[in-house]
Tab-separated table of C-alpha atoms and ligand atoms in Angstrom:
chain	number	residue	atom	x	y	z
A	1	MET	CA	57.859	156.435	92.386
A	2	ARG	CA	57.599	159.496	90.695
A	3	VAL	CA	56.267	159.602	87.413
A	4	HIS	CA	56.488	162.684	84.912
A	5	VAL	CA	54.658	162.285	81.302
A	6	ALA	CA	55.941	165.301	78.685
A	7	ASP	CA	52.964	167.603	77.746
A	8	HIS	CA	54.469	169.675	75.277
A	9	PRO	CA	53.489	169.938	71.520
A	10	LEU	CA	57.196	169.639	70.450
A	11	ILE	CA	57.833	166.494	72.229
A	12	THR	CA	54.547	165.020	70.814
A	13	HIS	CA	55.653	166.353	67.294
A	14	LYS	CA	58.673	164.720	67.351
A	15	LEU	CA	57.411	161.219	68.868
A	16	THR	CA	54.643	161.303	66.048
A	17	VAL	CA	57.583	161.089	63.518
A	18	LEU	CA	59.332	158.953	65.251
A	19	ARG	CA	55.960	156.396	65.543
A	20	ASP	CA	55.775	156.658	61.711
A	21	LYS	CA	56.906	153.497	59.964
A	22	ASN	CA	57.965	155.390	57.045
A	23	THR	CA	60.603	157.343	59.003
A	24	SER	CA	64.091	156.118	58.101
A	25	SER	CA	66.647	155.443	60.457
A	26	PRO	CA	68.751	158.756	59.995
A	27	THR	CA	66.036	160.664	61.013
A	28	PHE	CA	64.756	158.330	63.681
A	29	ARG	CA	68.568	158.354	65.393
A	30	SER	CA	68.675	162.415	65.299
A	31	LEU	CA	64.913	162.816	66.464
A	32	THR	CA	65.683	160.396	69.446
A	33	GLU	CA	68.537	162.644	70.410
A	34	GLU	CA	66.623	165.574	70.406
A	35	LEU	CA	63.903	164.187	72.256
A	36	VAL	CA	66.274	162.799	74.914
A	37	THR	CA	67.746	166.510	75.294
A	38	LEU	CA	64.160	167.793	75.942
A	39	LEU	CA	63.296	165.046	78.183
A	40	ALA	CA	66.578	165.556	80.166
A	41	TYR	CA	65.663	168.977	81.160
A	42	GLU	CA	62.831	167.759	83.130
A	43	ALA	CA	64.538	164.549	84.296
A	44	THR	CA	67.496	166.740	85.683
A	45	ARG	CA	65.436	168.853	87.723
A	46	ASP	CA	66.531	167.619	91.180
A	47	VAL	CA	70.553	167.133	89.929
A	48	ARG	CA	72.382	167.655	92.832
A	49	VAL	CA	74.187	170.696	92.907
A	50	GLU	CA	76.484	172.885	95.404
A	51	SER	CA	76.605	176.591	96.008
A	52	VAL	CA	79.807	178.523	94.215
A	53	ILE	CA	81.031	181.563	93.821
A	54	VAL	CA	82.610	182.958	90.396
A	55	GLN	CA	84.131	186.369	89.448
A	56	THR	CA	82.547	187.945	86.962
A	57	PRO	CA	84.595	190.716	84.535
A	58	VAL	CA	82.283	193.012	86.733
A	59	ALA	CA	81.569	191.558	90.228
A	60	THR	CA	81.344	188.442	92.100
A	61	ALA	CA	78.434	186.114	91.541
A	62	GLU	CA	76.787	183.338	93.563
A	63	GLY	CA	75.768	180.036	91.423
A	64	LEU	CA	75.443	176.298	91.517
A	65	ALA	CA	77.678	173.631	90.243
A	66	ILE	CA	76.806	170.213	89.849
A	67	SER	CA	77.970	168.346	92.960
A	68	SER	CA	80.407	165.660	93.249
A	69	PRO	CA	80.291	162.212	92.917
A	70	ARG	CA	78.998	163.580	89.403
A	71	PRO	CA	75.835	161.980	88.102
A	72	LEU	CA	76.239	158.650	86.199
A	73	VAL	CA	74.452	158.429	82.783
A	74	VAL	CA	73.536	154.814	81.788
A	75	PRO	CA	72.327	153.776	78.409
A	76	ILE	CA	70.871	150.207	78.118
A	77	LEU	CA	72.272	148.745	75.122
A	78	ARG	CA	71.571	148.677	72.527
A	79	ALA	CA	68.393	151.090	71.898
A	80	GLY	CA	69.469	153.150	74.638
A	81	LEU	CA	72.660	153.824	73.091
A	82	GLY	CA	70.713	156.234	70.659
A	83	MET	CA	69.779	158.461	73.536
A	84	LEU	CA	73.228	158.963	74.995
A	85	GLU	CA	74.585	161.926	72.731
A	86	GLY	CA	71.115	163.914	73.597
A	87	MET	CA	71.707	163.504	77.207
A	88	VAL	CA	75.490	164.460	77.448
A	89	LYS	CA	74.950	167.475	75.629
A	90	LEU	CA	72.874	168.504	78.752
A	91	ILE	CA	75.177	167.052	81.210
A	92	PRO	CA	78.501	166.889	79.526
A	93	THR	CA	80.339	166.484	82.766
A	94	ALA	CA	78.315	163.331	84.037
A	95	GLU	CA	80.147	159.937	83.715
A	96	VAL	CA	78.914	157.223	81.313
A	97	GLY	CA	78.511	153.600	82.563
A	98	PHE	CA	76.947	150.653	80.109
A	99	LEU	CA	74.531	147.923	80.833
A	100	GLY	CA	74.059	145.754	77.775
A	101	MET	CA	70.554	143.931	78.050
A	102	VAL	CA	68.502	141.881	75.632
A	103	ARG	CA	64.793	140.601	76.136
A	104	ASN	CA	64.185	137.141	75.400
A	105	GLU	CA	61.508	137.651	72.950
A	106	GLU	CA	59.874	134.224	73.755
A	107	THR	CA	59.562	134.634	77.674
A	108	LEU	CA	59.868	138.517	77.602
A	109	GLN	CA	62.604	138.138	80.555
A	110	PRO	CA	65.349	140.294	80.501
A	111	ASP	CA	69.040	138.870	80.259
A	112	ILE	CA	72.051	141.256	81.095
A	113	TYR	CA	74.846	140.473	78.490
A	114	ALA	CA	77.246	143.362	79.429
A	115	GLU	CA	78.135	145.581	82.043
A	116	ARG	CA	80.824	148.519	82.374
A	117	LEU	CA	79.780	150.383	85.504
A	118	PRO	CA	82.055	152.110	88.403
A	119	ASP	CA	82.233	149.280	91.122
A	120	ASP	CA	80.830	151.624	93.800
A	121	LEU	CA	78.009	153.351	92.982
A	122	SER	CA	77.415	154.517	96.631
A	123	ASN	CA	75.667	157.852	96.839
A	124	ARG	CA	75.376	158.040	92.881
A	125	GLN	CA	72.708	159.622	91.029
A	126	CYS	CA	71.846	157.548	88.210
A	127	PHE	CA	70.295	158.338	84.934
A	128	VAL	CA	68.921	155.284	82.935
A	129	LEU	CA	68.437	155.909	79.180
A	130	ASP	CA	66.070	153.150	77.580
A	131	PRO	CA	63.649	154.090	74.922
A	132	MET	CA	61.094	151.589	75.516
A	133	LEU	CA	59.473	150.433	78.596
A	134	ALA	CA	57.166	147.740	77.698
A	135	THR	CA	56.744	144.885	80.107
A	136	GLY	CA	59.279	146.838	82.385
A	137	GLY	CA	61.424	143.830	82.980
A	138	SER	CA	64.534	145.317	81.411
A	139	LEU	CA	64.203	148.681	83.206
A	140	ILE	CA	63.237	146.884	86.784
A	141	ALA	CA	66.625	144.752	86.346
A	142	ALA	CA	68.695	147.623	85.426
A	143	ILE	CA	67.394	149.816	88.344
A	144	ASN	CA	67.807	146.974	91.015
A	145	TYR	CA	71.183	146.319	89.582
A	146	LEU	CA	71.938	149.839	90.165
A	147	PHE	CA	70.742	149.934	93.643
A	148	GLU	CA	72.683	146.784	94.636
A	149	ARG	CA	75.728	148.808	93.562
A	150	GLY	CA	74.719	151.592	95.986
A	151	ALA	CA	72.916	154.062	94.045
A	152	VAL	CA	70.803	156.288	96.133
A	153	ASP	CA	68.434	157.263	93.216
A	154	VAL	CA	67.615	156.555	89.935
A	155	THR	CA	65.859	158.262	87.301
A	156	ALA	CA	64.825	156.611	83.924
A	157	ILE	CA	64.293	158.503	80.889
A	158	CYS	CA	61.857	156.770	78.313
A	159	LEU	CA	60.160	157.922	75.089
A	160	ILE	CA	57.386	155.376	75.108
A	161	ALA	CA	55.796	153.339	77.981
A	162	SER	CA	52.834	151.064	78.595
A	163	PRO	CA	50.571	151.351	81.408
A	164	GLU	CA	51.202	147.832	82.324
A	165	GLY	CA	55.132	148.295	82.460
A	166	LEU	CA	55.175	151.317	84.250
A	167	ALA	CA	52.784	149.826	86.897
A	168	ALA	CA	55.289	146.742	87.010
A	169	VAL	CA	58.107	149.560	87.712
A	170	GLU	CA	56.229	150.980	90.486
A	171	ARG	CA	55.526	147.642	92.401
A	172	ALA	CA	59.115	146.650	91.899
A	173	THR	CA	60.736	149.464	93.513
A	174	GLU	CA	58.507	150.280	96.251
A	175	GLY	CA	60.230	152.285	98.875
A	176	ARG	CA	63.125	153.198	96.502
A	177	ASN	CA	63.847	156.704	95.197
A	178	VAL	CA	62.707	155.936	91.663
A	179	HIS	CA	61.793	159.008	88.779
A	180	ILE	CA	60.437	157.713	85.555
A	181	VAL	CA	60.497	160.624	82.764
A	182	LEU	CA	58.478	159.653	79.711
A	183	GLY	CA	57.783	161.333	76.229
A	184	ALA	CA	54.287	159.595	76.066
A	185	LEU	CA	52.614	156.893	77.946
A	186	ASP	CA	50.788	154.790	75.581
A	187	ASP	CA	47.606	152.427	75.479
A	188	ARG	CA	48.609	148.966	76.282
A	189	LEU	CA	50.929	146.140	75.574
A	190	ASN	CA	49.722	143.546	72.828
A	191	GLU	CA	49.769	139.983	73.073
A	192	VAL	CA	53.758	139.732	72.399
A	193	GLY	CA	54.877	142.263	74.742
A	194	TYR	CA	54.960	145.313	72.014
A	195	ILE	CA	53.859	148.704	73.184
A	196	VAL	CA	50.539	149.767	71.335
A	197	PRO	CA	50.645	152.204	69.372
A	198	GLY	CA	54.334	152.291	70.283
A	199	LEU	CA	57.080	152.618	67.621
A	200	GLY	CA	58.081	149.096	66.840
A	201	ASP	CA	61.283	147.631	67.581
A	202	ALA	CA	63.262	150.725	68.790
A	203	GLY	CA	66.779	149.182	68.519
A	204	ASP	CA	65.967	147.587	64.788
A	205	ARG	CA	64.740	151.030	63.809
A	206	LEU	CA	67.648	152.901	65.115
A	207	TYR	CA	70.369	150.459	64.020
A	208	GLY	CA	68.885	148.065	61.904
A	209	THR	CA	67.806	144.291	62.377
A	210	VAL	CA	70.744	141.902	63.535
B	1	LIG	C1	64.236	146.701	73.902
B	1	LIG	C2	64.087	148.128	74.719
B	1	LIG	C3	64.045	147.755	75.975
B	1	LIG	C4	63.216	146.385	76.393
B	1	LIG	C5	61.768	146.951	76.703
B	1	LIG	O1	65.354	146.488	74.106
B	1	LIG	O2	64.997	148.872	74.429
B	1	LIG	O3	65.381	147.498	76.678
B	1	LIG	O4	63.269	145.868	74.846
B	1	LIG	O5	61.066	145.702	76.835
B	1	LIG	P1	60.636	145.291	78.441
B	1	LIG	O6	60.173	146.572	79.054
B	1	LIG	O7	59.777	144.038	78.074
B	1	LIG	O8	61.779	144.489	79.186
B	1	LIG	P2	65.611	144.904	73.149
B	1	LIG	O9	65.677	143.549	74.234
B	1	LIG	O10	64.778	144.630	72.118
B	1	LIG	O11	67.077	144.808	72.763
B	1	LIG	P3	67.976	145.912	71.723
B	1	LIG	O12	68.055	147.331	72.744
B	1	LIG	O13	69.110	145.315	71.830
B	1	LIG	O14	66.971	145.896	70.564
B	2	LIG	N1	60.956	146.826	72.512
B	2	LIG	C1	60.719	147.716	71.746
B	2	LIG	O1	61.693	148.001	71.097
B	2	LIG	N2	59.370	147.958	71.354
B	2	LIG	C2	58.333	147.836	72.108
B	2	LIG	O2	57.566	147.627	71.694
B	2	LIG	C3	58.523	146.590	73.077
B	2	LIG	C4	59.957	146.244	73.416
């Protein structure tokens, strides 16, 4: 598993505002979108491309185009939905599939409650979006699901991860082509499975309590 932790002052600045408990939902939403676009730049470094030739007004030019099948972007509902616009801004031609997952807050086990993905993910590059990698349970379930459906490599973009969750994902996906791109790697998980210092409940901060 490859892990990239962003090291850029603009990303840390935006994350710091996101962490602040006084930041309002509208600001939280727009910062989340901006952060994803910045992280997506790194996450798509290995996006599959092919050579193409275009005619400029002056001459022919060799260039690159994103290959087929197009990348599949998979936001994990609910909080991952807040990352979708920021991602498709960077790859507007990507397809989008959805996985609805919720963590049982007593057992911390993830449950898949909704799925809308292409049946066949053979040969697909997938980009999973979820702001929080806490115990890792949700991301492990999402990644396994995509590989079972034929995906060949999975890149996850998360705003914040815990070291415990990251290690769990690494153990669970050994031998698979998995890449994790993070805005920050925090200190630890607390006794109720929250990332410390973290930013609280990402879904609630994006959309309010349900
Ligand atoms: C949050 C978050 C991740 C999960 C992380 O979602 O968006 O999906 O928890 O926790 P884990 O690493 O311990 O599995 P939540 O289950 O709260 O659902 P929501 O997005 O609907 O708020
Ligand atoms: N889910 C969140 O939204 N935040 C955490 O800190 C852990 C899980």
